[in-house]
Tab-separated table of N, CA and C in Angstrom:
chain	number	residue	atom	x	y	z
A	184	MET	N	69.898	105.952	128.355
A	184	MET	CA	70.990	106.906	128.362
A	184	MET	C	71.629	107.041	129.750
A	185	PHE	N	70.891	106.630	130.769
A	185	PHE	CA	71.377	106.769	132.142
A	185	PHE	C	72.730	106.088	132.325
A	186	VAL	N	72.925	104.927	131.702
A	186	VAL	CA	74.201	104.210	131.854
A	186	VAL	C	75.356	105.026	131.286
A	187	PHE	N	75.096	105.760	130.207
A	187	PHE	CA	76.152	106.587	129.619
A	187	PHE	C	76.398	107.844	130.454
A	188	TYR	N	75.342	108.390	131.052
A	188	TYR	CA	75.516	109.541	131.943
A	188	TYR	C	76.351	109.155	133.163
A	189	LEU	N	76.088	107.985	133.703
A	189	LEU	CA	76.875	107.520	134.852
A	189	LEU	C	78.340	107.319	134.463
A	190	ALA	N	78.577	106.736	133.300
A	190	ALA	CA	79.955	106.534	132.840
A	190	ALA	C	80.647	107.881	132.638
A	191	ALA	N	79.937	108.840	132.048
A	191	ALA	CA	80.511	110.172	131.843
A	191	ALA	C	80.817	110.839	133.184
A	192	ALA	N	79.911	110.710	134.146
A	192	ALA	CA	80.148	111.273	135.480
A	192	ALA	C	81.379	110.634	136.117
A	193	ALA	N	81.530	109.326	135.966
A	193	ALA	CA	82.689	108.629	136.526
A	193	ALA	C	83.981	109.134	135.896
A	194	VAL	N	83.974	109.346	134.587
A	194	VAL	CA	85.171	109.839	133.896
A	194	VAL	C	85.518	111.247	134.379
A	195	VAL	N	84.522	112.120	134.472
A	195	VAL	CA	84.766	113.490	134.938
A	195	VAL	C	85.312	113.483	136.367
A	196	LEU	N	84.696	112.704	137.240
A	196	LEU	CA	85.165	112.627	138.631
A	196	LEU	C	86.577	112.050	138.712
A	197	ALA	N	86.871	111.056	137.884
A	197	ALA	CA	88.217	110.477	137.862
A	197	ALA	C	89.233	111.512	137.398
A	198	LEU	N	88.893	112.266	136.356
A	198	LEU	CA	89.811	113.297	135.859
A	198	LEU	C	90.054	114.374	136.911
A	199	LEU	N	89.001	114.790	137.603
A	199	LEU	CA	89.167	115.766	138.683
A	199	LEU	C	90.033	115.194	139.803
A	200	ASN	N	89.802	113.943	140.142
A	200	ASN	CA	90.600	113.265	141.163
A	200	ASN	C	92.078	113.257	140.766
A	201	MET	N	92.359	112.914	139.513
A	201	MET	CA	93.741	112.869	139.033
A	201	MET	C	94.357	114.265	139.003
A	202	LEU	N	93.572	115.252	138.576
A	202	LEU	CA	94.057	116.624	138.475
A	202	LEU	C	94.474	117.169	139.841
A	203	PHE	N	93.663	116.904	140.849
A	203	PHE	CA	93.919	117.479	142.168
A	203	PHE	C	94.822	116.634	143.062
A	204	THR	N	94.963	115.351	142.766
A	204	THR	CA	95.772	114.496	143.650
A	204	THR	C	96.959	113.847	142.956
A	205	GLY	N	96.998	113.896	141.635
A	205	GLY	CA	98.069	113.225	140.911
A	205	GLY	C	97.940	111.710	140.914
A	206	ALA	N	96.739	111.223	141.163
A	206	ALA	CA	96.489	109.773	141.201
A	206	ALA	C	96.774	109.154	139.832
A	207	PRO	N	97.201	107.887	139.801
A	207	PRO	CA	97.504	107.218	138.530
A	207	PRO	C	96.253	107.068	137.654
A	208	PHE	N	96.430	107.255	136.358
A	208	PHE	CA	95.313	107.330	135.412
A	208	PHE	C	94.436	106.083	135.395
A	209	PHE	N	94.991	104.931	135.046
A	209	PHE	CA	94.174	103.736	134.814
A	209	PHE	C	93.487	103.241	136.087
A	210	ALA	N	94.216	103.191	137.188
A	210	ALA	CA	93.628	102.719	138.447
A	210	ALA	C	92.543	103.674	138.933
A	211	THR	N	92.768	104.968	138.765
A	211	THR	CA	91.780	105.952	139.217
A	211	THR	C	90.519	105.876	138.372
A	212	LEU	N	90.690	105.797	137.069
A	212	LEU	CA	89.522	105.688	136.191
A	212	LEU	C	88.749	104.407	136.483
A	213	LEU	N	89.455	103.311	136.694
A	213	LEU	CA	88.796	102.045	137.021
A	213	LEU	C	88.026	102.154	138.337
A	214	ALA	N	88.632	102.749	139.350
A	214	ALA	CA	87.961	102.889	140.652
A	214	ALA	C	86.667	103.683	140.516
A	215	TRP	N	86.714	104.779	139.775
A	215	TRP	CA	85.513	105.610	139.621
A	215	TRP	C	84.450	104.923	138.777
A	216	LEU	N	84.851	104.203	137.738
A	216	LEU	CA	83.860	103.459	136.944
A	216	LEU	C	83.218	102.358	137.783
A	217	LEU	N	84.014	101.661	138.577
A	217	LEU	CA	83.446	100.623	139.439
A	217	LEU	C	82.485	101.226	140.459
A	218	GLY	N	82.864	102.340	141.052
A	218	GLY	CA	82.030	102.949	142.083
A	218	GLY	C	80.775	103.610	141.553
A	219	VAL	N	80.911	104.371	140.476
A	219	VAL	CA	79.782	105.162	139.976
A	219	VAL	C	78.971	104.381	138.946
A	220	GLN	N	79.612	103.974	137.854
A	220	GLN	CA	78.844	103.341	136.775
A	220	GLN	C	78.346	101.960	137.178
A	221	VAL	N	79.230	101.135	137.724
A	221	VAL	CA	78.824	99.790	138.136
A	221	VAL	C	78.055	99.847	139.458
A	222	GLY	N	78.638	100.466	140.472
A	222	GLY	CA	78.038	100.464	141.807
A	222	GLY	C	76.730	101.225	141.894
A	223	LEU	N	76.781	102.528	141.643
A	223	LEU	CA	75.558	103.331	141.745
A	223	LEU	C	74.548	102.945	140.671
A	224	GLY	N	75.044	102.598	139.480
A	224	GLY	CA	74.132	102.164	138.414
A	224	GLY	C	73.360	100.914	138.788
A	225	ALA	N	74.034	99.955	139.390
A	225	ALA	CA	73.356	98.716	139.787
A	225	ALA	C	72.415	98.952	140.970
A	226	LEU	N	72.787	99.850	141.880
A	226	LEU	CA	71.873	100.177	142.983
A	226	LEU	C	70.606	100.846	142.449
A	227	TRP	N	70.766	101.702	141.453
A	227	TRP	CA	69.606	102.332	140.807
A	227	TRP	C	68.743	101.269	140.123
A	228	ALA	N	69.391	100.327	139.454
A	228	ALA	CA	68.653	99.238	138.794
A	228	ALA	C	67.913	98.390	139.825
A	229	PHE	N	68.531	98.163	140.982
A	229	PHE	CA	67.844	97.444	142.054
A	229	PHE	C	66.547	98.154	142.417
A	230	LEU	N	66.622	99.454	142.629
A	230	LEU	CA	65.428	100.214	143.012
A	230	LEU	C	64.339	100.091	141.952
A	231	GLY	N	64.725	100.208	140.689
A	231	GLY	CA	63.741	100.093	139.614
A	231	GLY	C	63.125	98.713	139.522
A	232	HIS	N	63.965	97.685	139.511
A	232	HIS	CA	63.452	96.315	139.378
A	232	HIS	C	62.628	95.889	140.580
A	233	TYR	N	62.947	96.427	141.750
A	233	TYR	CA	62.215	96.015	142.951
A	233	TYR	C	60.945	96.839	143.173
A	234	TYR	N	61.074	98.152	143.104
A	234	TYR	CA	59.943	99.007	143.470
A	234	TYR	C	59.073	99.434	142.287
A	235	LYS	N	59.600	99.360	141.092
A	235	LYS	CA	58.850	99.747	139.889
A	235	LYS	C	58.884	98.609	138.868
A	236	SER	N	58.685	97.401	139.349
A	236	SER	CA	58.847	96.193	138.532
A	236	SER	C	58.061	96.237	137.234
A	237	ASP	N	56.796	96.581	137.306
A	237	ASP	CA	55.960	96.561	136.106
A	237	ASP	C	56.375	97.631	135.101
A	238	GLU	N	56.754	98.814	135.591
A	238	GLU	CA	57.205	99.877	134.691
A	238	GLU	C	58.512	99.484	133.994
A	239	VAL	N	59.422	98.885	134.751
A	239	VAL	CA	60.694	98.451	134.169
A	239	VAL	C	60.454	97.343	133.147
A	240	ALA	N	59.578	96.406	133.475
A	240	ALA	CA	59.254	95.326	132.529
A	240	ALA	C	58.697	95.909	131.235
A	241	ALA	N	57.807	96.879	131.334
A	241	ALA	CA	57.234	97.502	130.135
A	241	ALA	C	58.316	98.224	129.333
A	242	TYR	N	59.236	98.889	130.005
A	242	TYR	CA	60.325	99.603	129.345
A	242	TYR	C	61.237	98.634	128.589
A	243	ILE	N	61.455	97.464	129.183
A	243	ILE	CA	62.291	96.447	128.542
A	243	ILE	C	61.523	95.732	127.435
A	244	GLY	N	60.201	95.703	127.566
A	244	GLY	CA	59.388	94.984	126.588
A	244	GLY	C	59.044	93.586	127.048
A	245	TRP	N	59.073	93.373	128.343
A	245	TRP	CA	58.772	92.069	128.916
A	245	TRP	C	57.447	92.110	129.651
A	246	ARG	N	56.921	90.949	129.936
A	246	ARG	CA	55.626	90.822	130.597
A	246	ARG	C	55.712	91.331	132.031
A	247	PRO	N	54.823	92.257	132.409
A	247	PRO	CA	54.801	92.709	133.802
A	247	PRO	C	54.246	91.631	134.732
A	248	GLY	N	54.532	91.782	136.003
A	248	GLY	CA	53.988	90.868	136.999
A	248	GLY	C	54.832	89.644	137.279
A	249	SER	N	55.972	89.530	136.631
A	249	SER	CA	56.823	88.360	136.831
A	249	SER	C	57.661	88.522	138.098
A	250	PRO	N	57.750	87.480	138.922
A	250	PRO	CA	58.616	87.557	140.106
A	250	PRO	C	60.097	87.656	139.722
A	251	PHE	N	60.399	87.410	138.456
A	251	PHE	CA	61.770	87.550	137.982
A	251	PHE	C	62.299	88.958	138.261
A	252	GLN	N	61.436	89.949	138.174
A	252	GLN	CA	61.873	91.326	138.405
A	252	GLN	C	62.464	91.491	139.802
A	253	LYS	N	61.824	90.898	140.789
A	253	LYS	CA	62.331	90.996	142.162
A	253	LYS	C	63.650	90.229	142.296
A	254	GLU	N	63.732	89.107	141.601
A	254	GLU	CA	64.947	88.295	141.651
A	254	GLU	C	66.128	89.056	141.048
A	255	ILE	N	65.915	89.656	139.886
A	255	ILE	CA	66.992	90.395	139.231
A	255	ILE	C	67.348	91.643	140.034
A	256	ALA	N	66.374	92.154	140.787
A	256	ALA	CA	66.652	93.307	141.648
A	256	ALA	C	67.770	92.978	142.634
A	257	PHE	N	67.720	91.793	143.210
A	257	PHE	CA	68.728	91.438	144.209
A	257	PHE	C	70.083	91.143	143.579
A	258	THR	N	70.106	90.707	142.335
A	258	THR	CA	71.378	90.578	141.621
A	258	THR	C	71.994	91.957	141.455
A	259	ASN	N	71.165	92.920	141.068
A	259	ASN	CA	71.648	94.295	140.939
A	259	ASN	C	72.096	94.866	142.279
A	260	LEU	N	71.384	94.549	143.339
A	260	LEU	CA	71.782	95.020	144.669
A	260	LEU	C	73.176	94.492	145.023
A	261	ALA	N	73.405	93.211	144.799
A	261	ALA	CA	74.712	92.615	145.102
A	261	ALA	C	75.814	93.251	144.260
A	262	LEU	N	75.552	93.454	142.974
A	262	LEU	CA	76.544	94.077	142.104
A	262	LEU	C	76.794	95.518	142.532
A	263	GLY	N	75.740	96.226	142.895
A	263	GLY	CA	75.893	97.605	143.346
A	263	GLY	C	76.739	97.715	144.599
A	264	VAL	N	76.485	96.844	145.557
A	264	VAL	CA	77.275	96.845	146.793
A	264	VAL	C	78.742	96.542	146.471
A	265	CYS	N	78.980	95.575	145.607
A	265	CYS	CA	80.363	95.242	145.223
A	265	CYS	C	81.042	96.422	144.528
A	266	GLY	N	80.330	97.082	143.624
A	266	GLY	CA	80.905	98.231	142.924
A	266	GLY	C	81.266	99.366	143.863
A	267	VAL	N	80.370	99.690	144.776
A	267	VAL	CA	80.638	100.761	145.743
A	267	VAL	C	81.795	100.369	146.668
A	268	LEU	N	81.797	99.125	147.133
A	268	LEU	CA	82.909	98.663	147.977
A	268	LEU	C	84.234	98.685	147.214
A	269	ALA	N	84.200	98.329	145.935
A	269	ALA	CA	85.420	98.363	145.124
A	269	ALA	C	86.005	99.771	145.104
A	270	PHE	N	85.136	100.768	145.022
A	270	PHE	CA	85.606	102.154	145.054
A	270	PHE	C	86.236	102.482	146.408
A	271	PHE	N	85.552	102.140	147.479
A	271	PHE	CA	86.054	102.489	148.810
A	271	PHE	C	87.291	101.684	149.216
A	272	LEU	N	87.528	100.559	148.570
A	272	LEU	CA	88.724	99.757	148.857
A	272	LEU	C	89.897	100.113	147.942
A	273	ARG	N	89.782	101.212	147.207
A	273	ARG	CA	90.800	101.548	146.206
A	273	ARG	C	92.185	101.813	146.796
A	274	HIS	N	92.259	102.118	148.083
A	274	HIS	CA	93.557	102.350	148.732
A	274	HIS	C	93.924	101.213	149.687
A	275	SER	N	93.176	100.138	149.643
A	275	SER	CA	93.360	99.011	150.553
A	275	SER	C	94.244	97.936	149.916
A	276	PRO	N	94.937	97.140	150.738
A	276	PRO	CA	95.674	95.999	150.182
A	276	PRO	C	94.744	94.963	149.550
A	277	LEU	N	93.462	95.028	149.853
A	277	LEU	CA	92.478	94.108	149.260
A	277	LEU	C	92.052	94.535	147.862
A	278	ARG	N	92.484	95.704	147.439
A	278	ARG	CA	92.000	96.329	146.216
A	278	ARG	C	92.003	95.419	144.991
A	279	ASP	N	93.153	94.911	144.604
A	279	ASP	CA	93.250	94.183	143.337
A	279	ASP	C	92.368	92.942	143.306
A	280	GLY	N	92.362	92.184	144.387
A	280	GLY	CA	91.519	90.992	144.440
A	280	GLY	C	90.044	91.335	144.414
A	281	PHE	N	89.672	92.397	145.139
A	281	PHE	CA	88.261	92.787	145.159
A	281	PHE	C	87.850	93.354	143.809
A	282	TRP	N	88.717	94.134	143.187
A	282	TRP	CA	88.418	94.646	141.851
A	282	TRP	C	88.239	93.493	140.873
A	283	LEU	N	89.129	92.517	140.936
A	283	LEU	CA	89.032	91.362	140.039
A	283	LEU	C	87.696	90.645	140.221
A	284	ALA	N	87.317	90.389	141.468
A	284	ALA	CA	86.049	89.701	141.739
A	284	ALA	C	84.855	90.526	141.260
A	285	THR	N	84.894	91.832	141.471
A	285	THR	CA	83.788	92.696	141.057
A	285	THR	C	83.688	92.760	139.536
A	286	ILE	N	84.818	92.845	138.865
A	286	ILE	CA	84.802	92.874	137.395
A	286	ILE	C	84.304	91.544	136.843
A	287	LEU	N	84.705	90.452	137.447
A	287	LEU	CA	84.220	89.140	137.013
A	287	LEU	C	82.706	89.032	137.215
A	288	PHE	N	82.213	89.471	138.356
A	288	PHE	CA	80.776	89.484	138.650
A	288	PHE	C	80.046	90.337	137.610
A	289	ALA	N	80.537	91.561	137.394
A	289	ALA	CA	79.899	92.459	136.428
A	289	ALA	C	79.909	91.849	135.030
A	290	THR	N	81.018	91.227	134.658
A	290	THR	CA	81.123	90.625	133.327
A	290	THR	C	80.117	89.495	133.151
A	291	CYS	N	80.052	88.593	134.108
A	291	CYS	CA	79.097	87.477	134.009
A	291	CYS	C	77.668	87.990	133.903
A	292	PHE	N	77.317	88.934	134.752
A	292	PHE	CA	75.955	89.459	134.763
A	292	PHE	C	75.647	90.262	133.496
A	293	LEU	N	76.521	91.199	133.143
A	293	LEU	CA	76.234	92.086	132.015
A	293	LEU	C	76.301	91.370	130.671
A	294	VAL	N	77.295	90.522	130.474
A	294	VAL	CA	77.366	89.775	129.210
A	294	VAL	C	76.199	88.795	129.122
A	295	GLY	N	75.834	88.193	130.246
A	295	GLY	CA	74.647	87.335	130.264
A	295	GLY	C	73.404	88.112	129.891
A	296	ALA	N	73.244	89.304	130.469
A	296	ALA	CA	72.092	90.150	130.133
A	296	ALA	C	72.123	90.527	128.656
A	297	PHE	N	73.312	90.838	128.139
A	297	PHE	CA	73.445	91.177	126.719
A	297	PHE	C	72.948	90.038	125.834
A	298	THR	N	73.325	88.805	126.168
A	298	THR	CA	72.905	87.674	125.327
A	298	THR	C	71.391	87.484	125.367
A	299	VAL	N	70.787	87.719	126.535
A	299	VAL	CA	69.325	87.603	126.647
A	299	VAL	C	68.649	88.694	125.826
A	300	HIS	N	69.144	89.927	125.939
A	300	HIS	CA	68.561	91.033	125.177
A	300	HIS	C	68.773	90.834	123.672
A	301	ALA	N	69.951	90.344	123.286
A	301	ALA	CA	70.227	90.109	121.864
A	301	ALA	C	69.294	89.045	121.297
A	302	ARG	N	69.070	87.997	122.050
A	302	ARG	CA	68.156	86.943	121.589
A	302	ARG	C	66.732	87.480	121.482
A	303	ASP	N	66.312	88.272	122.472
A	303	ASP	CA	64.965	88.840	122.442
A	303	ASP	C	64.810	89.792	121.257
A	304	LEU	N	65.864	90.493	120.900
A	304	LEU	CA	65.841	91.368	119.729
A	304	LEU	C	65.770	90.546	118.449
A	305	ARG	N	66.617	89.527	118.361
A	305	ARG	CA	66.697	88.712	117.148
A	305	ARG	C	65.465	87.837	116.956
A	306	VAL	N	65.060	87.119	117.994
A	306	VAL	CA	63.961	86.156	117.878
A	306	VAL	C	62.598	86.832	118.009
A	307	GLY	N	62.475	87.708	118.995
A	307	GLY	CA	61.175	88.320	119.264
A	307	GLY	C	60.976	89.679	118.632
A	308	GLY	N	62.029	90.242	118.037
A	308	GLY	CA	61.916	91.559	117.429
A	308	GLY	C	61.715	92.681	118.441
A	309	ASN	N	62.112	92.460	119.691
A	309	ASN	CA	61.904	93.443	120.752
A	309	ASN	C	62.891	94.600	120.611
A	310	LYS	N	62.393	95.738	120.129
A	310	LYS	CA	63.233	96.917	119.927
A	310	LYS	C	62.958	98.013	120.956
A	311	LYS	N	62.336	97.630	122.070
A	311	LYS	CA	62.078	98.604	123.135
A	311	LYS	C	63.413	99.161	123.634
A	312	PRO	N	63.444	100.425	124.072
A	312	PRO	CA	64.710	101.027	124.511
A	312	PRO	C	65.388	100.285	125.665
A	313	GLY	N	64.612	99.663	126.531
A	313	GLY	CA	65.200	98.923	127.643
A	313	GLY	C	65.790	97.590	127.231
A	314	ASN	N	65.501	97.163	125.999
A	314	ASN	CA	66.043	95.901	125.496
A	314	ASN	C	67.142	96.138	124.462
A	315	ALA	N	66.918	97.088	123.556
A	315	ALA	CA	67.850	97.287	122.448
A	315	ALA	C	68.426	98.699	122.422
A	316	GLY	N	68.314	99.429	123.519
A	316	GLY	CA	68.814	100.798	123.585
A	316	GLY	C	70.198	100.874	124.201
A	317	PRO	N	70.476	101.966	124.902
A	317	PRO	CA	71.813	102.179	125.472
A	317	PRO	C	72.295	101.054	126.390
A	318	VAL	N	71.393	100.473	127.165
A	318	VAL	CA	71.798	99.399	128.082
A	318	VAL	C	72.351	98.210	127.303
A	319	PHE	N	71.768	97.932	126.148
A	319	PHE	CA	72.208	96.833	125.285
A	319	PHE	C	73.706	96.970	124.985
A	320	PHE	N	74.124	98.183	124.627
A	320	PHE	CA	75.522	98.413	124.270
A	320	PHE	C	76.418	98.495	125.506
A	321	ALA	N	75.900	99.056	126.585
A	321	ALA	CA	76.680	99.133	127.823
A	321	ALA	C	76.927	97.745	128.406
A	322	ASP	N	75.964	96.832	128.220
A	322	ASP	CA	76.114	95.475	128.756
A	322	ASP	C	77.319	94.753	128.161
A	323	ILE	N	77.679	95.078	126.953
A	323	ILE	CA	78.840	94.434	126.335
A	323	ILE	C	80.080	95.331	126.410
A	324	GLY	N	79.881	96.640	126.333
A	324	GLY	CA	81.008	97.568	126.327
A	324	GLY	C	81.675	97.762	127.675
A	325	MET	N	80.878	97.870	128.729
A	325	MET	CA	81.456	98.151	130.047
A	325	MET	C	82.386	97.039	130.530
A	326	PRO	N	82.032	95.759	130.399
A	326	PRO	CA	82.999	94.729	130.814
A	326	PRO	C	84.331	94.825	130.063
A	327	VAL	N	84.277	95.128	128.775
A	327	VAL	CA	85.512	95.266	127.997
A	327	VAL	C	86.360	96.402	128.566
A	328	ILE	N	85.734	97.533	128.823
A	328	ILE	CA	86.453	98.684	129.378
A	328	ILE	C	87.039	98.349	130.748
A	329	LEU	N	86.262	97.698	131.590
A	329	LEU	CA	86.745	97.346	132.928
A	329	LEU	C	87.954	96.420	132.862
A	330	TRP	N	87.906	95.406	131.985
A	330	TRP	CA	89.035	94.472	131.864
A	330	TRP	C	90.279	95.176	131.335
A	331	VAL	N	90.116	96.038	130.341
A	331	VAL	CA	91.274	96.759	129.796
A	331	VAL	C	91.914	97.627	130.878
A	332	LEU	N	91.087	98.358	131.609
A	332	LEU	CA	91.622	99.205	132.681
A	332	LEU	C	92.274	98.374	133.784
A	333	TYR	N	91.695	97.232	134.096
A	333	TYR	CA	92.284	96.365	135.127
A	333	TYR	C	93.676	95.905	134.694
A	334	TRP	N	93.805	95.519	133.440
A	334	TRP	CA	95.107	95.046	132.949
A	334	TRP	C	96.130	96.181	132.851
A	335	LEU	N	95.663	97.390	132.575
A	335	LEU	CA	96.577	98.523	132.412
A	335	LEU	C	96.912	99.242	133.720
A	336	ARG	N	96.180	98.942	134.777
A	336	ARG	CA	96.332	99.692	136.019
A	336	ARG	C	97.755	99.654	136.507
């Protein structure tokens, strides 16, 4: 559920930002989703995959003790840094190019993760919440939302 809480927080913060500053709707919502849901969410995932590897593996339904957890932690770290930077560059001339690169990165990673989780659900019957729960749907839904907002900005 954490991924949905982050998305909800991003929407609320974007609405407050628009209310008080008159900022444009689509670009503002995209900036906040990139910064909060993608950026902070991926930084949180980095912390979990790196420092609580075995607990995260158990939550996902995967074998604990795999060095893969540390590897995926650094993918999340890179995505988190990009998401946070995308937010802070929202008023920069670099904005559109950086947003495009960050959305492409998020799409490749999240859709890739979705396909792995979907296969594990279909083939292995893994219905653990970390495999087939909210993250499963966010992995496919968030890239779609990001692309739509990018095109509408």
